[in-house]
PDB file of C-alpha atoms in Angstrom:
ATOM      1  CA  UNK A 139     133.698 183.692  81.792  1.00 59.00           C
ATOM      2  CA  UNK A 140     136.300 180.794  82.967  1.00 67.00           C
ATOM      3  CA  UNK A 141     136.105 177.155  81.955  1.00 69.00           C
ATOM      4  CA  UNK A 142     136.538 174.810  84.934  1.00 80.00           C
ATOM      5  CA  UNK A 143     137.829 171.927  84.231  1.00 81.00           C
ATOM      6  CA  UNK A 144     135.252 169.193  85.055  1.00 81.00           C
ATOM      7  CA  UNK A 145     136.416 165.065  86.243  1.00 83.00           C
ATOM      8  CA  UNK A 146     134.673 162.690  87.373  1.00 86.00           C
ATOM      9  CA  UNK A 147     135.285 161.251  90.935  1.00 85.00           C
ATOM     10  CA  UNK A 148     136.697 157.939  89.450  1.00 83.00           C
ATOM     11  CA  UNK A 149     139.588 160.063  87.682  1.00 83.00           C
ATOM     12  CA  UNK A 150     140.462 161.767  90.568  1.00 83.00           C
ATOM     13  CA  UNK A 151     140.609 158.807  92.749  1.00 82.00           C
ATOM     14  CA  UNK A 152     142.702 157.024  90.374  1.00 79.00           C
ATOM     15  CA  UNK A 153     145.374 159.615  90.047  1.00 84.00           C
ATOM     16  CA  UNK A 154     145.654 159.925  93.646  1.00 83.00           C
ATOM     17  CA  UNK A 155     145.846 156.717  94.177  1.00 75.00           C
ATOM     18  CA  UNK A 156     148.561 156.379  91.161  1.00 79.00           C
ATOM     19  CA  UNK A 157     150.668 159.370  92.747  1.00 83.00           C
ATOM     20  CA  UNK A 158     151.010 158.265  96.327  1.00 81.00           C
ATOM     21  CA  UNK A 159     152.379 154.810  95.120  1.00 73.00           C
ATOM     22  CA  UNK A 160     148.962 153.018  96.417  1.00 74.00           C
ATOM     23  CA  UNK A 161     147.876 151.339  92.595  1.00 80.00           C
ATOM     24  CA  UNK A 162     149.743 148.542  92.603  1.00 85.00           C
ATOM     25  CA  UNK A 163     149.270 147.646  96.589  1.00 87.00           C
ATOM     26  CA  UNK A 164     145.873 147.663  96.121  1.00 88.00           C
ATOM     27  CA  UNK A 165     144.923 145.458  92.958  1.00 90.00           C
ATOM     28  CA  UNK A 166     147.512 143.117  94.753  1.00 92.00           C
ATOM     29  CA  UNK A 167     145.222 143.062  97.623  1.00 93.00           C
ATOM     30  CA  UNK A 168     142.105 142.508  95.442  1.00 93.00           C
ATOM     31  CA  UNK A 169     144.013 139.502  93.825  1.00 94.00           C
ATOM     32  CA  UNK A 170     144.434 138.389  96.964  1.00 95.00           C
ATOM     33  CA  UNK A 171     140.909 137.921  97.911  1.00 95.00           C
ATOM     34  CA  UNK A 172     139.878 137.181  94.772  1.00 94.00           C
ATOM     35  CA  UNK A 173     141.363 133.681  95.427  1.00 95.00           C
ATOM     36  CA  UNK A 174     138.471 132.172  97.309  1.00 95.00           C
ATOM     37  CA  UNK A 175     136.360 133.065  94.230  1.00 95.00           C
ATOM     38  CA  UNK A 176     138.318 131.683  91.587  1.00 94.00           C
ATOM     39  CA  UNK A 177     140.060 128.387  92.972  1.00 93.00           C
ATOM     40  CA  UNK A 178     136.104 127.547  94.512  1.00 93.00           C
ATOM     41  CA  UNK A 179     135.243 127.333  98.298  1.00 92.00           C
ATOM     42  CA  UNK A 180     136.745 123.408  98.567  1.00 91.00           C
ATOM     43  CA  UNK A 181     140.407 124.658  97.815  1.00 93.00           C
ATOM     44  CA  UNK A 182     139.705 127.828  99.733  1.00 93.00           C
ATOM     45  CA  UNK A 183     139.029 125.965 102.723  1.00 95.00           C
ATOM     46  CA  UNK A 184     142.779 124.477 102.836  1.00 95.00           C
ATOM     47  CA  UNK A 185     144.532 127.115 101.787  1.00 95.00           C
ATOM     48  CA  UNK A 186     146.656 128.595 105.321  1.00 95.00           C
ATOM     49  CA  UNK A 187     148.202 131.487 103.417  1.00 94.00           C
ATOM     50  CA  UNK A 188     148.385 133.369 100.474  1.00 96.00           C
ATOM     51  CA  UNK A 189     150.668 136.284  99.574  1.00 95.00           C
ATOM     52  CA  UNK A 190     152.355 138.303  96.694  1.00 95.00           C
ATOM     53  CA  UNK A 191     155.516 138.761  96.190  1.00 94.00           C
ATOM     54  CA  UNK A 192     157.864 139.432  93.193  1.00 93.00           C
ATOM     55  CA  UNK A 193     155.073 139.415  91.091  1.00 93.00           C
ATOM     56  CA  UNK A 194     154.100 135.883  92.356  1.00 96.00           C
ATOM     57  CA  UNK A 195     151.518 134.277  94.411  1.00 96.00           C
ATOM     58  CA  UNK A 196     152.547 132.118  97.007  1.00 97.00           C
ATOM     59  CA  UNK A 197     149.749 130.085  98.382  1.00 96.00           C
ATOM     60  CA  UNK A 198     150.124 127.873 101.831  1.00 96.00           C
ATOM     61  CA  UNK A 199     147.999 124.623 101.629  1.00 95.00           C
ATOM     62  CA  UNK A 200     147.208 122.116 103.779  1.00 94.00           C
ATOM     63  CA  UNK A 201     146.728 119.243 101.594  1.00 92.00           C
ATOM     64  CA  UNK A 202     149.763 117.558  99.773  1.00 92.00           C
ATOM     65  CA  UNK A 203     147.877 116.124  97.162  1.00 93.00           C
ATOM     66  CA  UNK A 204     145.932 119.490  96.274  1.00 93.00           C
ATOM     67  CA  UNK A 205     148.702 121.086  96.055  1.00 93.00           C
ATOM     68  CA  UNK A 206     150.229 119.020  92.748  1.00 92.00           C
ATOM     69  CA  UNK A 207     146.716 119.275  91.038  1.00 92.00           C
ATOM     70  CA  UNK A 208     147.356 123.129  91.401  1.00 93.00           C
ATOM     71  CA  UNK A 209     150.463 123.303  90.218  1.00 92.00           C
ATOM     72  CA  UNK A 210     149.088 121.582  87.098  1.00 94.00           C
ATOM     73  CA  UNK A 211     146.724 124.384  86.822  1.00 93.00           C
ATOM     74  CA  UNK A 212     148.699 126.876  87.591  1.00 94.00           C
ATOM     75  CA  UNK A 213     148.382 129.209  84.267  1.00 94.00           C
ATOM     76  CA  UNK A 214     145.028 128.866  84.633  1.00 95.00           C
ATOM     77  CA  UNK A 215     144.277 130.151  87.858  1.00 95.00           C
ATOM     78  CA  UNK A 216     147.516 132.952  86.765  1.00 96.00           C
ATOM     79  CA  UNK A 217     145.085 134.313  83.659  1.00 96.00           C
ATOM     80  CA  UNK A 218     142.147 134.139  85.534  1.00 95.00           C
ATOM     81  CA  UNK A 219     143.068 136.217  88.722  1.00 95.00           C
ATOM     82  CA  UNK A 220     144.970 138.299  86.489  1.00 95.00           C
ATOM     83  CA  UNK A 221     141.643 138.699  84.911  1.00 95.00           C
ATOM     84  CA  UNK A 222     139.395 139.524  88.205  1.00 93.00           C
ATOM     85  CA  UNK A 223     141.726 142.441  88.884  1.00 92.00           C
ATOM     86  CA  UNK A 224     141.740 143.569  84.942  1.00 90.00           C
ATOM     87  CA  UNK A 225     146.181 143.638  84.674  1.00 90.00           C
ATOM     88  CA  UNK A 226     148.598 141.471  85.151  1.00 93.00           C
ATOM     89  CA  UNK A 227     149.867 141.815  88.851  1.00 93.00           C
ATOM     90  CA  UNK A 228     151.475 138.394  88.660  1.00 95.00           C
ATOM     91  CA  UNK A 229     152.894 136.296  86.847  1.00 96.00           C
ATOM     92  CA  UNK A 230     153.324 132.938  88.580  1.00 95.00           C
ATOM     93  CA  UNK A 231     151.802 130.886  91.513  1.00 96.00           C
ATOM     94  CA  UNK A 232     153.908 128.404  93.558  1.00 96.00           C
ATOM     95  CA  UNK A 233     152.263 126.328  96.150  1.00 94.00           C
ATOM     96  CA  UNK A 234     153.548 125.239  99.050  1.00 91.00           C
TER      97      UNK A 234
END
């Protein structure tokens, strides 16, 4: 008798996904709409646009003064949408 080698679905997937470049891409999009969750549905509601690059997160808003309370808070909100993805896919957040 052979031995198969037995993995579970999640492995497989994850490899895959690792391989063809597609890890990284993908938590970055999960960051990305993770934001409504974490900055709350008021500061969701102003925000025009909100993209990665570099390894930071630029977020679009249409309210002057929201944007300096953010960038007050702006480790904060780093750690914990760092957090909702489970790695550290950035590293900074300027508002704009």
């Amino acid at each position: 008798m052979f031995r198969q080698k037995v993995e579970s679905l999640r492995d497989v997937l994850l490899r895959t996904l690792r391989e063809q470049g597609l890890e990284t891409p993908l938590k970055q999009k999960r960051l990305v709409e993770a934001w409504p969750q974490v900055a709350g549905p008021g500061i969701a509601r102003y925000t025009l646009n909100i993209y990665i690059y570099n390894q930071t997160l630029f977020v679009r808003l249409s309210n002057p003064a929201l944007r300096s309370d953010l960038s007050m808070m702006r480790s904060e909100l780093v750690k914990k949408l760092n957090d909702v993805v489970g790695e550290q896919i950035i590293v900074d957040i300027r508002f704009s």
